[in-house]
Coordinates of C-alpha atoms in Angstrom, one line a residue:
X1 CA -8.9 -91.1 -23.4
X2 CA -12.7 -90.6 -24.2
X3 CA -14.7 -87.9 -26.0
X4 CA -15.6 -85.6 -24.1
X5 CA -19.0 -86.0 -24.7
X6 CA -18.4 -89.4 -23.0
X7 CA -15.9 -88.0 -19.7
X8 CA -17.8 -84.8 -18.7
X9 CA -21.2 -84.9 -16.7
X10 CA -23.5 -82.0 -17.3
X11 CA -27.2 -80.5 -16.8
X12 CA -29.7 -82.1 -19.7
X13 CA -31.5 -78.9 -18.7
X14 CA -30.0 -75.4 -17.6
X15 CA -32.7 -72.8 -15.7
X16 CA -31.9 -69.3 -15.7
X17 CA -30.4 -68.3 -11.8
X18 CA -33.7 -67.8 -9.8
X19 CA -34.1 -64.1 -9.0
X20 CA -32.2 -62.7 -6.2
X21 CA -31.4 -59.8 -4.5
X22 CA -34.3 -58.2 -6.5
X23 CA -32.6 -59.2 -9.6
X24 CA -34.5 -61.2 -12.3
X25 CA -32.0 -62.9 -15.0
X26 CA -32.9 -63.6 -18.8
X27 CA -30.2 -64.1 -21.8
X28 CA -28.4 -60.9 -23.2
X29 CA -29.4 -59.4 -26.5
X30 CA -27.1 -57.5 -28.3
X31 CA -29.4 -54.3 -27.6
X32 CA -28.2 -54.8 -24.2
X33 CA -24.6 -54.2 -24.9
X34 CA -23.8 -50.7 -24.0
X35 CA -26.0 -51.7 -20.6
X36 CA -23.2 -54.6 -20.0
X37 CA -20.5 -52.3 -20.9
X38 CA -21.6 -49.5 -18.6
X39 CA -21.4 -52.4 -15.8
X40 CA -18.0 -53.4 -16.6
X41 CA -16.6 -50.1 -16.5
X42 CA -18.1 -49.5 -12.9
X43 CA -16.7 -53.1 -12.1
X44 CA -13.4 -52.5 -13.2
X45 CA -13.0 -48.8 -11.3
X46 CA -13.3 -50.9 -8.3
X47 CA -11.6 -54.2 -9.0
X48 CA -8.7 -53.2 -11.7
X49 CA -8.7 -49.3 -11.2
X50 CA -5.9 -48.9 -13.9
X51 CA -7.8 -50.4 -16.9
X52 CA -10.8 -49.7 -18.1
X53 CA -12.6 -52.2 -20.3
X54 CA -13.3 -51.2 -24.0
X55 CA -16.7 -51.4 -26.0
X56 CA -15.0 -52.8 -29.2
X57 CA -13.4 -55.4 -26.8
X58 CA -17.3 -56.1 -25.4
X59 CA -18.2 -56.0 -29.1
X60 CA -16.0 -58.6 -30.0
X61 CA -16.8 -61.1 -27.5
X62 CA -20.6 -60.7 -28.3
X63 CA -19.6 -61.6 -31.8
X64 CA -16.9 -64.9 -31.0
X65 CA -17.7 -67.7 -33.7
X66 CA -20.0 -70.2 -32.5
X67 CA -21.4 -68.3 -29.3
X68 CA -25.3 -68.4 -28.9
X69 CA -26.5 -65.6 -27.0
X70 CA -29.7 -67.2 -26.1
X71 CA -28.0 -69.7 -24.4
X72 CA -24.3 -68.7 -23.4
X73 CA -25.2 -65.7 -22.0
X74 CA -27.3 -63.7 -19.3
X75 CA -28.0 -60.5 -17.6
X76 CA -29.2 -59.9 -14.0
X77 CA -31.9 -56.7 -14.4
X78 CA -33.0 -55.2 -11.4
X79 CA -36.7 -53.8 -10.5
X80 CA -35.7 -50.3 -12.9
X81 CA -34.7 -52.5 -15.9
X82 CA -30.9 -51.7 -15.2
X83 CA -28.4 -54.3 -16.0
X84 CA -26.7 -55.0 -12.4
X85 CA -24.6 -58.5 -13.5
X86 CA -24.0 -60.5 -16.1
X87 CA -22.3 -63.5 -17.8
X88 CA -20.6 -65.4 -20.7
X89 CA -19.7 -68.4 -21.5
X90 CA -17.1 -68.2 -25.0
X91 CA -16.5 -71.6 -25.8
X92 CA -12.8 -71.0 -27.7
X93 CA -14.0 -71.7 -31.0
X94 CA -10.2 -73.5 -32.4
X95 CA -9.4 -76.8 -30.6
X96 CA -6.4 -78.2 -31.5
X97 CA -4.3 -79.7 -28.2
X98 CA -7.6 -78.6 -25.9
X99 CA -10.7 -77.6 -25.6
X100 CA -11.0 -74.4 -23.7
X101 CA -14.1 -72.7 -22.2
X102 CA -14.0 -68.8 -21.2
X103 CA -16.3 -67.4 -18.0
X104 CA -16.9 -63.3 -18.1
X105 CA -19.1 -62.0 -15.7
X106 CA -19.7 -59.2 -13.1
X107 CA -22.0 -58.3 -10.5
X108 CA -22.4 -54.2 -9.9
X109 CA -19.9 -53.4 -6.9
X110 CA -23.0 -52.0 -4.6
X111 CA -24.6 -55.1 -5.3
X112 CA -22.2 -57.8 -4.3
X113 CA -22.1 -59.9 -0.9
X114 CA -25.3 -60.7 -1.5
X115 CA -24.9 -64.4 -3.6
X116 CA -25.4 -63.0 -6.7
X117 CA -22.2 -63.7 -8.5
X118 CA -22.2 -67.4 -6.5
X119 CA -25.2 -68.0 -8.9
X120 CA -24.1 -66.5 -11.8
X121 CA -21.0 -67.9 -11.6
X122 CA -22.5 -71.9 -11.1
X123 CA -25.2 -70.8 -14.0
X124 CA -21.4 -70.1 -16.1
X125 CA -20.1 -73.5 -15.2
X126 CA -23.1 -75.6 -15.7
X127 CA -23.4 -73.8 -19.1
X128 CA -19.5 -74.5 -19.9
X129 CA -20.3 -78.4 -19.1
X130 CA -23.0 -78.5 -21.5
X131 CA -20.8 -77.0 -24.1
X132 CA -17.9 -79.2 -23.6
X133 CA -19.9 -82.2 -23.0
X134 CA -21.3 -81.7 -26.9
X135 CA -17.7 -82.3 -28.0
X136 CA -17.0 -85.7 -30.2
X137 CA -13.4 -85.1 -29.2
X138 CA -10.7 -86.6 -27.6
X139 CA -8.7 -83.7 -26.0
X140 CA -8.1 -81.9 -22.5
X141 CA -10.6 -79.7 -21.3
X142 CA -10.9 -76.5 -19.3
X143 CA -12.9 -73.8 -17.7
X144 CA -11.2 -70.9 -16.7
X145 CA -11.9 -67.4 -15.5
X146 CA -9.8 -64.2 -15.5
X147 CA -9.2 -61.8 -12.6
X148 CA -7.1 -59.1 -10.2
X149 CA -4.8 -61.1 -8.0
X150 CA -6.5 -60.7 -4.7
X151 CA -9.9 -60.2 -6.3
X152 CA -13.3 -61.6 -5.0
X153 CA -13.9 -62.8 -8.7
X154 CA -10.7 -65.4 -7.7
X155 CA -12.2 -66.3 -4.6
X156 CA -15.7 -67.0 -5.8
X157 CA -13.7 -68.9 -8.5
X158 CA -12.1 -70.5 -5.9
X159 CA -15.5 -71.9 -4.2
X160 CA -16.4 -73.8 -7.2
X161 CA -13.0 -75.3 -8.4
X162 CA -11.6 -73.0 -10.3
X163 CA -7.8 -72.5 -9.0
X164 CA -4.9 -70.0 -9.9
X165 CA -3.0 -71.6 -12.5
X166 CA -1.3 -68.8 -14.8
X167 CA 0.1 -65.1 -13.9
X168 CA 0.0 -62.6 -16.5
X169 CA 2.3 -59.3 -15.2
X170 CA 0.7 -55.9 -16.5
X171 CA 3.9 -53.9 -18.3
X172 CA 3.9 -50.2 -18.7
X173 CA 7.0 -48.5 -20.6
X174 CA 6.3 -44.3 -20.3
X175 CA 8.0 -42.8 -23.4
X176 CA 10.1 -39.7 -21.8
X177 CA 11.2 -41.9 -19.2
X178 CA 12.9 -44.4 -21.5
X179 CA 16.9 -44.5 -22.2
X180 CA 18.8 -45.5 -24.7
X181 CA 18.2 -49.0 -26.1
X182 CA 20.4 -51.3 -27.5
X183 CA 18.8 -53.8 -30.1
X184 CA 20.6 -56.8 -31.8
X185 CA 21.3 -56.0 -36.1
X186 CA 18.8 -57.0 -38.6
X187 CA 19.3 -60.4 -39.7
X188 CA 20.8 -60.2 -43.8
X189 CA 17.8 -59.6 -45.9
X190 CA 14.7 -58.7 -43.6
X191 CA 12.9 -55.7 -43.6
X192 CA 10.8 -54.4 -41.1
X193 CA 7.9 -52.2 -42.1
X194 CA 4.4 -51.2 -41.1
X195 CA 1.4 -53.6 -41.2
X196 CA -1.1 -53.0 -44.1
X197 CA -4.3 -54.2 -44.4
X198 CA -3.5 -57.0 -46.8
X199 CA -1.5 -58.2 -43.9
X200 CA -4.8 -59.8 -41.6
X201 CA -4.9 -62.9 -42.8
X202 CA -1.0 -63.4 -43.3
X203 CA -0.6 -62.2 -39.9
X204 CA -3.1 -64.8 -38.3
X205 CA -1.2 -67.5 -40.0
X206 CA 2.1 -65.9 -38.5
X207 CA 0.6 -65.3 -35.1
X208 CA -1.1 -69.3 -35.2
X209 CA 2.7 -70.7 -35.6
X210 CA 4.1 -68.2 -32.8
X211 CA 1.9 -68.8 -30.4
X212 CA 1.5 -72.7 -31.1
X213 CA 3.3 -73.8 -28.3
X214 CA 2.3 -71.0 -25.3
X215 CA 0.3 -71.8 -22.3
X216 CA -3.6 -72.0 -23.1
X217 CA -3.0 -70.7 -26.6
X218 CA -5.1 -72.3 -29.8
X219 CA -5.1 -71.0 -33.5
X220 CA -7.0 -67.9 -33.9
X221 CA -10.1 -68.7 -36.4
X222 CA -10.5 -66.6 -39.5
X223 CA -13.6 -64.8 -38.4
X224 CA -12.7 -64.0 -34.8
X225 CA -9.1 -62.6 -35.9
X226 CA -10.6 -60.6 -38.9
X227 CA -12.9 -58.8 -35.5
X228 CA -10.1 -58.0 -33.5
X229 CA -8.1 -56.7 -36.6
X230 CA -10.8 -54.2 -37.7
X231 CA -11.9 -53.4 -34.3
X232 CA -12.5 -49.7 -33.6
X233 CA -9.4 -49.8 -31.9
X234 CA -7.0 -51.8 -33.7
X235 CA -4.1 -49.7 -35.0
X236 CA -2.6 -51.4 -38.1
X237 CA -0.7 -48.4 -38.7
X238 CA 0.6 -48.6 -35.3
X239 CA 2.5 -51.9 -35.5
X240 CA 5.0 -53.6 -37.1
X241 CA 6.2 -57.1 -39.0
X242 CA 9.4 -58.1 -40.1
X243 CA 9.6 -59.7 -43.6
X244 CA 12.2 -62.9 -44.7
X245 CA 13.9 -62.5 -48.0
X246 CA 10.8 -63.4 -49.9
X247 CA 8.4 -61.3 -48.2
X248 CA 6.8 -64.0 -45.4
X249 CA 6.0 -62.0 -42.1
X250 CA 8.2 -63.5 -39.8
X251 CA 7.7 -61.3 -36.4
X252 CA 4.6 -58.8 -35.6
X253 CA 3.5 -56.9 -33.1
X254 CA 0.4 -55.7 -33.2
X255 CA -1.5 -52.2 -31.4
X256 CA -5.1 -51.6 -30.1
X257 CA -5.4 -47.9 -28.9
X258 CA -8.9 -46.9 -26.8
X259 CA -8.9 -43.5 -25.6
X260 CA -11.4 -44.1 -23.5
X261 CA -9.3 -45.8 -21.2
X262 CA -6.3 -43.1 -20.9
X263 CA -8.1 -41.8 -17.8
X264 CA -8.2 -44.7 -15.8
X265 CA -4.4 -45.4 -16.5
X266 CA -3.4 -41.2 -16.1
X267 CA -1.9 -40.9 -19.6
X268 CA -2.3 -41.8 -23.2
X269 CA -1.2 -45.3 -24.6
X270 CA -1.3 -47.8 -27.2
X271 CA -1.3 -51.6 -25.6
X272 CA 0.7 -54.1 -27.4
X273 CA -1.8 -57.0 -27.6
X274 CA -0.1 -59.4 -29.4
X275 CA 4.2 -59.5 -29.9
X276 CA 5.8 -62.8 -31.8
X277 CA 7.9 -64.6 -34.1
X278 CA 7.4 -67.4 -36.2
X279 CA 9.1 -70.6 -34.3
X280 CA 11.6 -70.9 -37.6
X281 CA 13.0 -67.5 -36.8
X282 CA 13.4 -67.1 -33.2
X283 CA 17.1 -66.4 -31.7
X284 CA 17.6 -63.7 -34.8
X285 CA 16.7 -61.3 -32.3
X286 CA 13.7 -60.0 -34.2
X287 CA 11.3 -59.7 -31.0
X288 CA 12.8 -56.6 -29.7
X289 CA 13.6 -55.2 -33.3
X290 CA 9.8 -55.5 -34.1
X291 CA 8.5 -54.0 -30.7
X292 CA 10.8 -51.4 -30.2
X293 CA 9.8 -50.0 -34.0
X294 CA 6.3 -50.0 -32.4
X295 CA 7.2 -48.5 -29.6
X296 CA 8.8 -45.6 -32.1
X297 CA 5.7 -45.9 -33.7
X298 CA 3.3 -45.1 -30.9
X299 CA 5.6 -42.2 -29.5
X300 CA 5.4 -41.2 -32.9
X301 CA 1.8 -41.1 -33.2
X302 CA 1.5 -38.6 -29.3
X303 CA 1.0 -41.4 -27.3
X304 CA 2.9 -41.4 -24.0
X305 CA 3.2 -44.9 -22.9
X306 CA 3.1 -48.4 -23.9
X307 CA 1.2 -51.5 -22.1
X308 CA 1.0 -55.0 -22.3
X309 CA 0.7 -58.5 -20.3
X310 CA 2.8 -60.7 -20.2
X311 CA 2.9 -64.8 -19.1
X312 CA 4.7 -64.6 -15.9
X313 CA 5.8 -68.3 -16.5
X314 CA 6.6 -68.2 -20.4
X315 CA 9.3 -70.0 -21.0
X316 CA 11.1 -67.6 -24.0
X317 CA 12.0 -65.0 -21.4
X318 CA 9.7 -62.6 -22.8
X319 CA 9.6 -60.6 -19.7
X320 CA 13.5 -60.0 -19.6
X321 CA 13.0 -58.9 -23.2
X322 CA 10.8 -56.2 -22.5
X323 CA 12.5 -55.1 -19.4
X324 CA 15.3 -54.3 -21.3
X325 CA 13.0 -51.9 -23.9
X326 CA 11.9 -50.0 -20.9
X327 CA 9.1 -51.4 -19.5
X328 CA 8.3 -51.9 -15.9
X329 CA 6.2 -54.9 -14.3
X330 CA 3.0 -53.3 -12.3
X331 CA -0.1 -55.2 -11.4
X332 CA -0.8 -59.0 -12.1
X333 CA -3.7 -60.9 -13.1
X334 CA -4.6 -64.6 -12.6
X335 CA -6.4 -67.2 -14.5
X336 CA -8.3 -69.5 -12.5
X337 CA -9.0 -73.0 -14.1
X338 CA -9.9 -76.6 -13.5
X339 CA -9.6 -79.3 -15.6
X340 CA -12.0 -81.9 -16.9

């Protein structure tokens, strides 16, 4: 197989999306953040009406290793200077098996129908081609996007390649409507026990082997964990690690907790972004041990519910696992991809 510098074809030169719609379009700035976040929140009231999209998550993409907001980014601003659509190109900054590119946009709901988001969204891909197309590497490539089944993001996605290829089910377990649970014994010499701060870089280590070998998955990067770990909204006293014998974290999971976004979901929650176990301990039964001791945890804490998503298609039976700690599938999202 060739580099990819030598397989994929893309623009020498990338122009802006021409104004339309009365929108003009320039690169975001980092002043322009809460703007962009405003926009995703009144995007996601109408397209995923039970979540409600965190600053610190915005934050955090802004600051992805590697991404140039000059030139991986833009904003659609409208005759009053309001931010009305935007988009982002991450290039996944860890390529191991692949190289992966990330599309995030919106267009303001009032605003769409109008061939503003078929722009932006061809302005994404030609920008995701010249950033794959710099790679001296010899591995598979991607651009996906992330969406509502049923959405019009999928079937704008749909229009310029990009087709369903992974289902990830939303899973809510409500605290006072959870029985009893039965959970296999501690394996001899573990010890399970809340996650410290001298944890973060033990834990990326521990989540990198976990995760090696699920769908679309690359090692986290130093930087970009350290971000999501110290977010606004991470929780480290919230979740949980098991320990081996001499003390190596063997199984996590880890909490993010926004109230901002209790009112779109009707209660208060803590959503479990991240559950796992090292591939040398799996079938001890640590997975449920660890969640349910952060499920404890949250209910602990005044929460009332637990969320997270889950790969419809993983191969571990994750799902059955947390179907048996209470939680119940709702609403499914969809990544959209095409391969290069």
């Amino acid at each position: 197989m060739a580099t990819l510098r030598e397989r994929i074809t893309a623009p020498a030169h990338l122009e802006l999306p021409v104004p339309i719609a009365g929108l003009t379009f320039r690169a975001a700035t980092r002043d322009d953040l809460p703007a962009v976040h405003g926009l995703a929140v009144a995007a996601a009231a109408v397209d995923d009406p039970h979540a409600r999209p965190s600053t610190a998550s915005l934050e955090r993409t802004f600051s992805t290793e590697g991404l140039d907001l000059e030139r991986d980014t833009l904003v659609g601003i409208d005759p009053g200077g309001h931010v009305q659509a935007y988009g982002i190109v991450i290039d996944v900054p860890s390529r191991v098996t692949a190289a992966r590119v990330v599309l995030e946009g919106t267009v303001h709901p009032v605003l769409r129908d109008r061939g503003i988001g078929r722009r932006v969204l061809a302005w994404l891909v030609g920008r995701a081609r010249q950033r794959l197309a710099a790679l001296e590497v010899d591995l598979p490539a991607t651009i996906s996007i992330g969406a509502p089944q049923g959405s019009g993001a999928l079937r704008l996605a749909a229009r310029a390649g990009l087709e369903p290829v992974r289902h990830w089910v939303d899973m809510q377990v409500v605290f006072d409507e959870r029985g009893d649970v039965e959970l296999p014994p501690m394996p001899v010499g573990y010890r399970l026990r809340p996650i410290t701060p001298d944890d973060i870089e033990p834990l990326r280590h521990a989540k990198n082997d976990a995760f090696r070998d699920h769908w679309g998955s690359q090692p986290m990067v130093a930087s970009d964990w350290h971000g999501f770990l110290t977010a606004p909204i991470a929780r480290l006293d919230l979740g949980r690690v098991v320990v081996d014998p001499v003390g190596t974290i063997v199984a996590f999971a880890l909490v993010e907790v926004d109230p901002d976004g209790f009112a779109a979901r009707g209660r208060s929650y803590g959503y479990v972004h991240w559950v796992g176990v090292v591939r040398g301990a799996r079938g001890t039964g640590l997975a449920p041990i660890v969640l349910d001791a952060a499920l404890r945890g949250m209910q602990g804490d005044g929460l009332d519910a637990a969320v997270l998503h889950v790969d419809a298609e993983n191969p571990s039976g994750a799902g059955r696992i947390y179907e048996r700690l209470g939680f119940v599938a709702g609403p499914v999202h969809v990544t959209a991809s095409t391969s290069l």
